[in-house]
XYZ file of N, CA and C in Angstrom:
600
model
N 18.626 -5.363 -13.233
C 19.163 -6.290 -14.221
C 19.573 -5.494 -15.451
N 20.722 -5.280 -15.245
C 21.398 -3.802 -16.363
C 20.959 -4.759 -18.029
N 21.169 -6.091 -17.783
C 21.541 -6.870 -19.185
C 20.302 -7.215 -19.827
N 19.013 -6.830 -18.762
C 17.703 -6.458 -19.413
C 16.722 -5.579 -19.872
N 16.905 -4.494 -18.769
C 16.063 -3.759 -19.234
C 17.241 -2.086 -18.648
N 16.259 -1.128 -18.767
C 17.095 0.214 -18.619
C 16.488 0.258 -17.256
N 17.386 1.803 -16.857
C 16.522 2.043 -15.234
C 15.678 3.025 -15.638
N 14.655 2.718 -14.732
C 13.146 3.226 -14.268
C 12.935 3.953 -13.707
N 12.659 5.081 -13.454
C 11.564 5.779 -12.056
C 9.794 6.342 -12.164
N 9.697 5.892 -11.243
C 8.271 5.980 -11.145
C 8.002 6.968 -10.086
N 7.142 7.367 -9.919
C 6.926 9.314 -9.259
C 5.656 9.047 -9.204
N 5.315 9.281 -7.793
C 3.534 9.531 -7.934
C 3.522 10.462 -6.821
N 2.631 11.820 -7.118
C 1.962 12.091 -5.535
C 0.519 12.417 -5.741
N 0.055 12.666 -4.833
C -1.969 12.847 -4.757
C -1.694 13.678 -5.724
N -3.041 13.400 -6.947
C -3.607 13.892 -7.825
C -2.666 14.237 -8.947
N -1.296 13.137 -8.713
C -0.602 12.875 -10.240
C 0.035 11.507 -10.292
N -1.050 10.418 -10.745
C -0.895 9.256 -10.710
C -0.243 8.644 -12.024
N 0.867 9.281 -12.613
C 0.788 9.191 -13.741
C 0.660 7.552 -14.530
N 0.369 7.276 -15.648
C 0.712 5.759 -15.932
C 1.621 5.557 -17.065
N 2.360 6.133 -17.007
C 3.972 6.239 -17.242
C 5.702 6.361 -16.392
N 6.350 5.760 -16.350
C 7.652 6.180 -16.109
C 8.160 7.582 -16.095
N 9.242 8.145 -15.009
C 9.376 9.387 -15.469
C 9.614 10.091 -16.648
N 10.382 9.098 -17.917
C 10.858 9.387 -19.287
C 9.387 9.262 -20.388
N 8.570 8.901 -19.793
C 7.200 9.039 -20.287
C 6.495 6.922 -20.984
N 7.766 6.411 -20.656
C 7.932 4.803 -21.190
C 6.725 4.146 -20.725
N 6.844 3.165 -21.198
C 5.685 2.424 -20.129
C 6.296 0.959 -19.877
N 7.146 0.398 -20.798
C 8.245 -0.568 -20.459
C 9.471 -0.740 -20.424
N 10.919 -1.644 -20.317
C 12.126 -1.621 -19.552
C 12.500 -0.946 -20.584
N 12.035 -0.536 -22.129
C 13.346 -0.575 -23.102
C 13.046 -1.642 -24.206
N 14.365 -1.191 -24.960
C 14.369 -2.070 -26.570
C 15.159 -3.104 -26.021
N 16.018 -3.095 -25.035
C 16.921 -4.443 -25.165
C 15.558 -5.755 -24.895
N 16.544 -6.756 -25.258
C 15.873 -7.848 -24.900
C 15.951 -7.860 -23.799
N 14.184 -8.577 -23.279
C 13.645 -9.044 -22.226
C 13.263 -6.938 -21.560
N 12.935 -6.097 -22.048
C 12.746 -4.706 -22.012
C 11.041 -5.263 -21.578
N 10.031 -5.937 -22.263
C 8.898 -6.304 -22.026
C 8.786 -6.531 -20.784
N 9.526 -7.427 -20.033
C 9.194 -8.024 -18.564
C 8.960 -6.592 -17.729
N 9.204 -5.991 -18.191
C 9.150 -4.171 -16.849
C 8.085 -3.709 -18.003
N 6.999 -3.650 -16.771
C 5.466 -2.621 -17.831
C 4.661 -1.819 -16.210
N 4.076 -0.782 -17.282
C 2.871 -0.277 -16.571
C 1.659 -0.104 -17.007
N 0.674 -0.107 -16.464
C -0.085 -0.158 -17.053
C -1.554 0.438 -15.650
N -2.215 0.825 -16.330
C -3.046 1.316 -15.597
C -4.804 1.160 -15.628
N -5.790 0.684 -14.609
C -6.658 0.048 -14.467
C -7.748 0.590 -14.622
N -7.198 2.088 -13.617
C -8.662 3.345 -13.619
C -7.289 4.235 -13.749
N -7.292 5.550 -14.602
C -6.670 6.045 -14.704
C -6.191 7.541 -13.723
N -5.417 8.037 -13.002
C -5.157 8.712 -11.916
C -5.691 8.045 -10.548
N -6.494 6.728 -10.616
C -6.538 6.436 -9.117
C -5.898 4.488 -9.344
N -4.971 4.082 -10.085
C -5.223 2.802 -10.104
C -3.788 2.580 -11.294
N -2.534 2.396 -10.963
C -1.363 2.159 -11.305
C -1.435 0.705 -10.937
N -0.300 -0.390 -11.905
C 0.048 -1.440 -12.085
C 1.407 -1.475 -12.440
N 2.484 -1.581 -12.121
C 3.782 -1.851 -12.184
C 3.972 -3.769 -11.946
N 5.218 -4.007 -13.500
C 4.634 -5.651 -13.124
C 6.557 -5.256 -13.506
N 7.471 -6.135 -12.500
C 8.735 -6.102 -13.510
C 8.914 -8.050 -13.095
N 8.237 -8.706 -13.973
C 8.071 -9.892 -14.218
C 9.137 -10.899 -14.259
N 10.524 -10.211 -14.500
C 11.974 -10.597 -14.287
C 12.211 -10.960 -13.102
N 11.387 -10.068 -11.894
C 11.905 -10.770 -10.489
C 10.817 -10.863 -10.078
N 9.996 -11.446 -10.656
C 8.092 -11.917 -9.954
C 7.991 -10.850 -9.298
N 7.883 -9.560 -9.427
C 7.203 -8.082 -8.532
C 6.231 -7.939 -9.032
N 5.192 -7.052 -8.391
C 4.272 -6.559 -8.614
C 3.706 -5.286 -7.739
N 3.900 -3.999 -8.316
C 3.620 -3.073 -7.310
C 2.294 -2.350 -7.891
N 1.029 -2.076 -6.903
C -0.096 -1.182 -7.212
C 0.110 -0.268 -6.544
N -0.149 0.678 -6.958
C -0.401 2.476 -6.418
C -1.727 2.980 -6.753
N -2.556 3.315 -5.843
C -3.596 3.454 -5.680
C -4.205 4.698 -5.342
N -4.599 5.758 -5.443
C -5.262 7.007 -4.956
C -6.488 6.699 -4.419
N -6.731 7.111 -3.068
C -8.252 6.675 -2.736
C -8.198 7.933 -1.143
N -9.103 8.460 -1.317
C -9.721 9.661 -0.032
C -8.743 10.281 -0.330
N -7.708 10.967 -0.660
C -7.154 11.866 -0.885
C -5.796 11.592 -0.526
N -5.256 10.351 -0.475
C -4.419 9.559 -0.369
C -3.503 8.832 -0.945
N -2.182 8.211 -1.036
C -1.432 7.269 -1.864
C -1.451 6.175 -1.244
N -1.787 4.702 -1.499
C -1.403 3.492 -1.403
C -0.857 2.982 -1.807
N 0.099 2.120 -1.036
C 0.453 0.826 -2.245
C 0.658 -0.233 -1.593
N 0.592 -1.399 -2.571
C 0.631 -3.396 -2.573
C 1.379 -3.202 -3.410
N 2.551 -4.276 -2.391
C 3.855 -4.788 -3.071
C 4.066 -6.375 -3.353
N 3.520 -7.033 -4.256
C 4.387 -8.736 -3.906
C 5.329 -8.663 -4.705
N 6.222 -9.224 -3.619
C 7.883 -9.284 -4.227
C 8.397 -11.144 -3.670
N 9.189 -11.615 -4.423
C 9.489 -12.713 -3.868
C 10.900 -12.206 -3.147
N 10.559 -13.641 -1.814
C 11.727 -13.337 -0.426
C 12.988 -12.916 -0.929
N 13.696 -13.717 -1.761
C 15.037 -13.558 -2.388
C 15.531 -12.195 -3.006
N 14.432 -11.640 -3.256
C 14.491 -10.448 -3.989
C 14.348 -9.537 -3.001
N 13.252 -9.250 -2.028
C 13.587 -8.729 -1.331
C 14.736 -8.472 -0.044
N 15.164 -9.422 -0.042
C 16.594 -10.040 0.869
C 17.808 -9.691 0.393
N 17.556 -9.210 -1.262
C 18.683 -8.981 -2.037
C 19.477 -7.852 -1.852
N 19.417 -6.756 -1.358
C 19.575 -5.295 -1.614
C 19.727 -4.903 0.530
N 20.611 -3.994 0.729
C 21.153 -3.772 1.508
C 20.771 -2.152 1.643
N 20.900 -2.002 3.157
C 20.146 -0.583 3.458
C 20.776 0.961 3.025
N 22.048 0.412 2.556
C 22.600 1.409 1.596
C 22.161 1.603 0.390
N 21.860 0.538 -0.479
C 21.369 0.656 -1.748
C 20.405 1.435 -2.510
N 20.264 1.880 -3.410
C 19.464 3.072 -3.593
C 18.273 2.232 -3.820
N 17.775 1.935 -3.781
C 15.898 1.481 -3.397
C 14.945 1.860 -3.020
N 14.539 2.602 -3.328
C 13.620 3.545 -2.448
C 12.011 3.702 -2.892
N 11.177 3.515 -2.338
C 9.566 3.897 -2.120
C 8.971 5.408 -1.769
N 9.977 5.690 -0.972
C 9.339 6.938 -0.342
C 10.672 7.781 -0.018
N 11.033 8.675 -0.528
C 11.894 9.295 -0.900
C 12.137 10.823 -0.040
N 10.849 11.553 -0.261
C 10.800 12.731 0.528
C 9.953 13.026 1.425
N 9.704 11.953 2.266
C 8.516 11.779 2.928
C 7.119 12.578 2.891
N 6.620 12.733 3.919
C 5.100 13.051 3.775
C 5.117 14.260 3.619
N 4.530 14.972 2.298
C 4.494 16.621 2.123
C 3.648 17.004 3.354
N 4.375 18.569 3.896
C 3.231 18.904 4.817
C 1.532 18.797 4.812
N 1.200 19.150 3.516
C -0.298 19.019 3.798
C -0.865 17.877 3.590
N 0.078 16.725 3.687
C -0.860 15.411 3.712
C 0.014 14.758 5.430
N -0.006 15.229 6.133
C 0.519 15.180 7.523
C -0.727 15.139 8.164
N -0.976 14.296 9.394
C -1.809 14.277 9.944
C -1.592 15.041 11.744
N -1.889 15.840 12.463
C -1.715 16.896 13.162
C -1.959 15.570 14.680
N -1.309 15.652 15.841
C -1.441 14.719 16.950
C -2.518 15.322 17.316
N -2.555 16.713 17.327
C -3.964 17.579 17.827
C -5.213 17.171 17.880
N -5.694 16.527 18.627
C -7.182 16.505 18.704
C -8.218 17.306 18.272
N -8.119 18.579 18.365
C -8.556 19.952 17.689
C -8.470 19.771 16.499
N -7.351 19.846 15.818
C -7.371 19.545 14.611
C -7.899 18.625 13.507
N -8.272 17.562 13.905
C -8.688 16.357 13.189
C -9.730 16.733 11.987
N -9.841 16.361 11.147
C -10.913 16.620 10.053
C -12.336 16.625 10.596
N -12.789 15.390 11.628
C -13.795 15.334 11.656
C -13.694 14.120 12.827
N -14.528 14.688 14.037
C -15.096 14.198 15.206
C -15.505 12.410 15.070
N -15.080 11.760 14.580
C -15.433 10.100 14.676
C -14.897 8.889 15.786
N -15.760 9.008 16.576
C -15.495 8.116 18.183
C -14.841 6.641 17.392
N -14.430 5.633 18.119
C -14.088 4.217 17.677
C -15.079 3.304 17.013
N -16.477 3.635 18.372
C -17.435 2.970 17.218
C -18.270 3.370 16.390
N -18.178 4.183 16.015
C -18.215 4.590 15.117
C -17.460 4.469 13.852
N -15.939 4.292 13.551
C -14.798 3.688 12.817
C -14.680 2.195 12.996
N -15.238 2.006 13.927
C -15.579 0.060 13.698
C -16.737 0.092 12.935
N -17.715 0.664 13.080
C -18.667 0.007 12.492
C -18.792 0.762 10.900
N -17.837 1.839 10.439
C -18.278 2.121 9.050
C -16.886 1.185 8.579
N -15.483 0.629 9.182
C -14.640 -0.779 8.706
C -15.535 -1.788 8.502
N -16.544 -2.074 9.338
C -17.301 -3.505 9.359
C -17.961 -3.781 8.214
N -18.509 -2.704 7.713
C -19.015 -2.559 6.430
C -18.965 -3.439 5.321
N -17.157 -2.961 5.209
C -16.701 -3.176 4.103
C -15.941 -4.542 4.462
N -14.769 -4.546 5.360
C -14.301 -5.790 6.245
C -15.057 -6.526 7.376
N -15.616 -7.060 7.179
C -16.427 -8.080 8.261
C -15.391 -9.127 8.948
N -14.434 -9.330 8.720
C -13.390 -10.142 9.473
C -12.321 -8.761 10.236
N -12.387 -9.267 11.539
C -11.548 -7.634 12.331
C -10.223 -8.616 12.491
N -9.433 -8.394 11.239
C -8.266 -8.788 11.339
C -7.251 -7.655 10.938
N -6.579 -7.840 10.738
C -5.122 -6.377 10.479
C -5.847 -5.603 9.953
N -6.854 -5.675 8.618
C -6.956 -4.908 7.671
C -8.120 -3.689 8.405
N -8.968 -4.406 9.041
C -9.701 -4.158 10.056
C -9.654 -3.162 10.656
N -8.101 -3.690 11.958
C -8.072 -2.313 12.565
C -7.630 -1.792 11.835
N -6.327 -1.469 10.868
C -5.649 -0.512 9.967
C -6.868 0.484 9.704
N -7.570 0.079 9.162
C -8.910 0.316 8.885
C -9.687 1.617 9.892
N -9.878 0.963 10.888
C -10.083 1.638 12.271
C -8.995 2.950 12.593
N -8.147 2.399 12.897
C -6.580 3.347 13.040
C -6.752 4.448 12.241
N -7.016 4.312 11.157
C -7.098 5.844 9.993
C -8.199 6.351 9.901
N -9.064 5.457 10.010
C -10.543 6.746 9.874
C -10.454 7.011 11.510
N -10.491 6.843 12.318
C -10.423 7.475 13.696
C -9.586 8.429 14.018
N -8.065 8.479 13.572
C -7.397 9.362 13.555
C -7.376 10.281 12.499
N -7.828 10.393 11.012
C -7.922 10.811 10.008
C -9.114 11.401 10.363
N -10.155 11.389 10.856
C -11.482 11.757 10.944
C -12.509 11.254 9.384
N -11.419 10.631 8.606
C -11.888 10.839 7.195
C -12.933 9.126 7.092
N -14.248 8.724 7.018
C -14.545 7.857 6.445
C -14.066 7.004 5.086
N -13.721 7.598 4.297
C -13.299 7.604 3.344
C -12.054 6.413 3.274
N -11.400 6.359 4.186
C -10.051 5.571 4.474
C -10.459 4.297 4.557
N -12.183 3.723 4.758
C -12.400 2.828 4.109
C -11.960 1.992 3.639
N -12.032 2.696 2.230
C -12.023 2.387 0.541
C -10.561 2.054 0.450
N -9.642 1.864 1.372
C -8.299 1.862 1.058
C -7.831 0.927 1.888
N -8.614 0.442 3.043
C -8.030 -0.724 3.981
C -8.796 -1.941 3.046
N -10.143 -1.497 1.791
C -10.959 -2.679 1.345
C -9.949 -3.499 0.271
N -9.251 -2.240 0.025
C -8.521 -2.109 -1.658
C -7.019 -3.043 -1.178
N -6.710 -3.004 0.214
C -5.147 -3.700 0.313
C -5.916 -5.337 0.663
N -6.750 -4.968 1.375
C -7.773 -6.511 1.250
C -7.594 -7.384 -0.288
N -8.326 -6.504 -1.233
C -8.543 -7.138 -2.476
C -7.166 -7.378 -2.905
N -5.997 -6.604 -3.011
C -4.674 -6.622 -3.463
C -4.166 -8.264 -2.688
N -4.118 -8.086 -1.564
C -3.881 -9.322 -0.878
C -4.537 -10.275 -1.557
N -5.833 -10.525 -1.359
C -6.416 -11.877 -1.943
C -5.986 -12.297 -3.269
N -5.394 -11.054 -4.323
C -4.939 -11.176 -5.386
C -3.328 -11.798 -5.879
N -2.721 -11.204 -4.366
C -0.987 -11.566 -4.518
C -0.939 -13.086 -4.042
N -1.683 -13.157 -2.602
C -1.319 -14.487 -2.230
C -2.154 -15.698 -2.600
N -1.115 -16.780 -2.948
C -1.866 -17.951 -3.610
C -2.455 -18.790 -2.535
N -2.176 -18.717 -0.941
C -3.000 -19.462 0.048
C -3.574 -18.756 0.353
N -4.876 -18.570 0.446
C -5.628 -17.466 0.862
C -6.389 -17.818 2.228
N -5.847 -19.311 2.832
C -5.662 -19.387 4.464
C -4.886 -18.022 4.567
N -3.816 -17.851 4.115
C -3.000 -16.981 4.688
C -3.576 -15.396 4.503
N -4.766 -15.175 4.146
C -5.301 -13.972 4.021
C -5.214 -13.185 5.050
N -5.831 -13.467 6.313
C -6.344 -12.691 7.241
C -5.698 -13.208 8.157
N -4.691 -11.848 8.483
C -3.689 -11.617 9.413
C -4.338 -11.194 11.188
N -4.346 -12.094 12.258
C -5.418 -11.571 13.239
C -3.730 -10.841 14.446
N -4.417 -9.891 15.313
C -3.682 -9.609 16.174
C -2.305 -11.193 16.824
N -2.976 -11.639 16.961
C -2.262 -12.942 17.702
C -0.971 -13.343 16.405
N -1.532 -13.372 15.190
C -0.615 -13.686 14.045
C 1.126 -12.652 14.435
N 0.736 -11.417 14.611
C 1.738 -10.456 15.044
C 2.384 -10.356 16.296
N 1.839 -10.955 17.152
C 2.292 -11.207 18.582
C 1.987 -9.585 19.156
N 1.230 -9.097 18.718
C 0.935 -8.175 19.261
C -0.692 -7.887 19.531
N -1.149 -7.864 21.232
C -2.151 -7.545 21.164
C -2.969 -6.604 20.877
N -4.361 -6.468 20.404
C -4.574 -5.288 19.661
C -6.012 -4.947 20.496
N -6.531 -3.621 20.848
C -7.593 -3.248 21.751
C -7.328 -1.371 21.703
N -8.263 -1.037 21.484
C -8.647 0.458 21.969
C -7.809 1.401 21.405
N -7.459 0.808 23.020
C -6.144 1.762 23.526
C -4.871 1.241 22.478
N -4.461 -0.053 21.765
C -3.126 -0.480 21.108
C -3.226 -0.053 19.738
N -4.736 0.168 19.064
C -3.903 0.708 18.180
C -2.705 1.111 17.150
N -1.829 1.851 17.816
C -0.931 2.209 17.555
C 0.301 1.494 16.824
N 0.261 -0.205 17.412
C 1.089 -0.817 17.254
C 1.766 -1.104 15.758
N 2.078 -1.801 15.308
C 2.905 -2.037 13.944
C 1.884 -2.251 12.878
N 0.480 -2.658 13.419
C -0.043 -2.506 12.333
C -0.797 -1.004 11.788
N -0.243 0.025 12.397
C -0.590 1.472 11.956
C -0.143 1.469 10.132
N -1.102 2.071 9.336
C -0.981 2.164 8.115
C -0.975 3.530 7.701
N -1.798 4.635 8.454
C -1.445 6.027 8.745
C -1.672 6.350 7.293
N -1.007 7.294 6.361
C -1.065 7.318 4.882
C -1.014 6.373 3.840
N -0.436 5.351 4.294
C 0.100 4.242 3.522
C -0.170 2.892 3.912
N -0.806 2.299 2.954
C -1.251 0.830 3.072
C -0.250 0.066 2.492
N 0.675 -0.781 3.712
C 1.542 -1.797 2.580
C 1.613 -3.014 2.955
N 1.345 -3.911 1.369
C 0.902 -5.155 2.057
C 1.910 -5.782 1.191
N 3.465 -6.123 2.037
C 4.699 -7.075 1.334
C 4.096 -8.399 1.429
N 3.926 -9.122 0.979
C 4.118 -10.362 0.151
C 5.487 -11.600 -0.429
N 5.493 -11.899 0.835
C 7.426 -12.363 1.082
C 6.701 -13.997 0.209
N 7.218 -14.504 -0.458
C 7.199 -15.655 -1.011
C 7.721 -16.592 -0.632
């Protein structure tokens, strides 16, 4: 919205969470309606807040196990708006090599069977719905426990974006995709990145 605020970029990678804009800002600008675009930050280097209130968004960026997250609620229209040419972008230069996770079995950080990754998810998620396995999916393949703290955190983000909170807990069947063991893999893989869109 050129007639409100200026353009933005926001830049984060592990262990530079900044809570500023790249120009060092923290909102759109002096023009009017410059207020509706802010940042602001909760815990500082692990806990970003981006609000641009002009088109009901709301993006968190999160650092947690050695990781980037983020929760997006955006309303439908807005996201529907913008075309796959358009410069829009989240993820720009994809995954630096050393935050790549290796197919290697050998390689893995650390030896953690399934149940074992079910039961340190259960912990924290007691409903084995998306967040669940996502949950499962990364500390099993990550070897990292830690990945936790980041399937709990798109949990809390969720309960926070959506106003039916029937609609919280997303189960395999919701996706038409069955989920077991071996499936895994399927669309609800979150791998480095936890993203929980929020279509209105």
């Amino acid at each position: 919205m050129q007639e409100c605020i200026d353009q933005k970029v926001y830049q984060a990678e592990v262990d530079n969470l900044p809570a500023a804009f790249e120009d060092g800002s923290i909102n759109g600008g002096d023009r009017p309606g410059g207020s509706s675009l802010s940042i602001r930050t909760a815990n500082p280097g692990n806990h970003v807040e981006i609000r641009a209130a002009y088109i009901g968004t709301t993006i968190i960026i999160r650092q947690t196990a050695g990781q980037l997250s983020f929760s997006i609620r955006v309303a439908e229209d807005v996201a529907r708006a913008f075309s796959a040419e358009q410069d829009l972008q989240l993820c720009v230069g994809g995954c630096p090599p050393s935050q790549r996770l290796s197919r290697s079995e050998r390689s893995r950080r650390g030896a953690i069977t399934m149940d074992t990754a079910k039961q340190l998810c259960k912990e924290g998620l007691p409903v084995e719905d998306a967040y669940f396995h996502s949950c499962v999916f990364d500390v099993l393949i990550s070897g990292d426990p830690n990945f936790t703290v980041a399937a709990q955190a798109a949990l809390e983000d969720a309960r926070a974006f959506l106003p039916d909170l029937e609609k919280l807990h997303l189960f395999p069947s919701d996706a038409g995709v069955p989920l077991s063991s071996g499936a895994l893999l399927a669309p609800l893989v979150s791998g480095l990145f936890v993203l929980w869109l929020c279509i209105q």
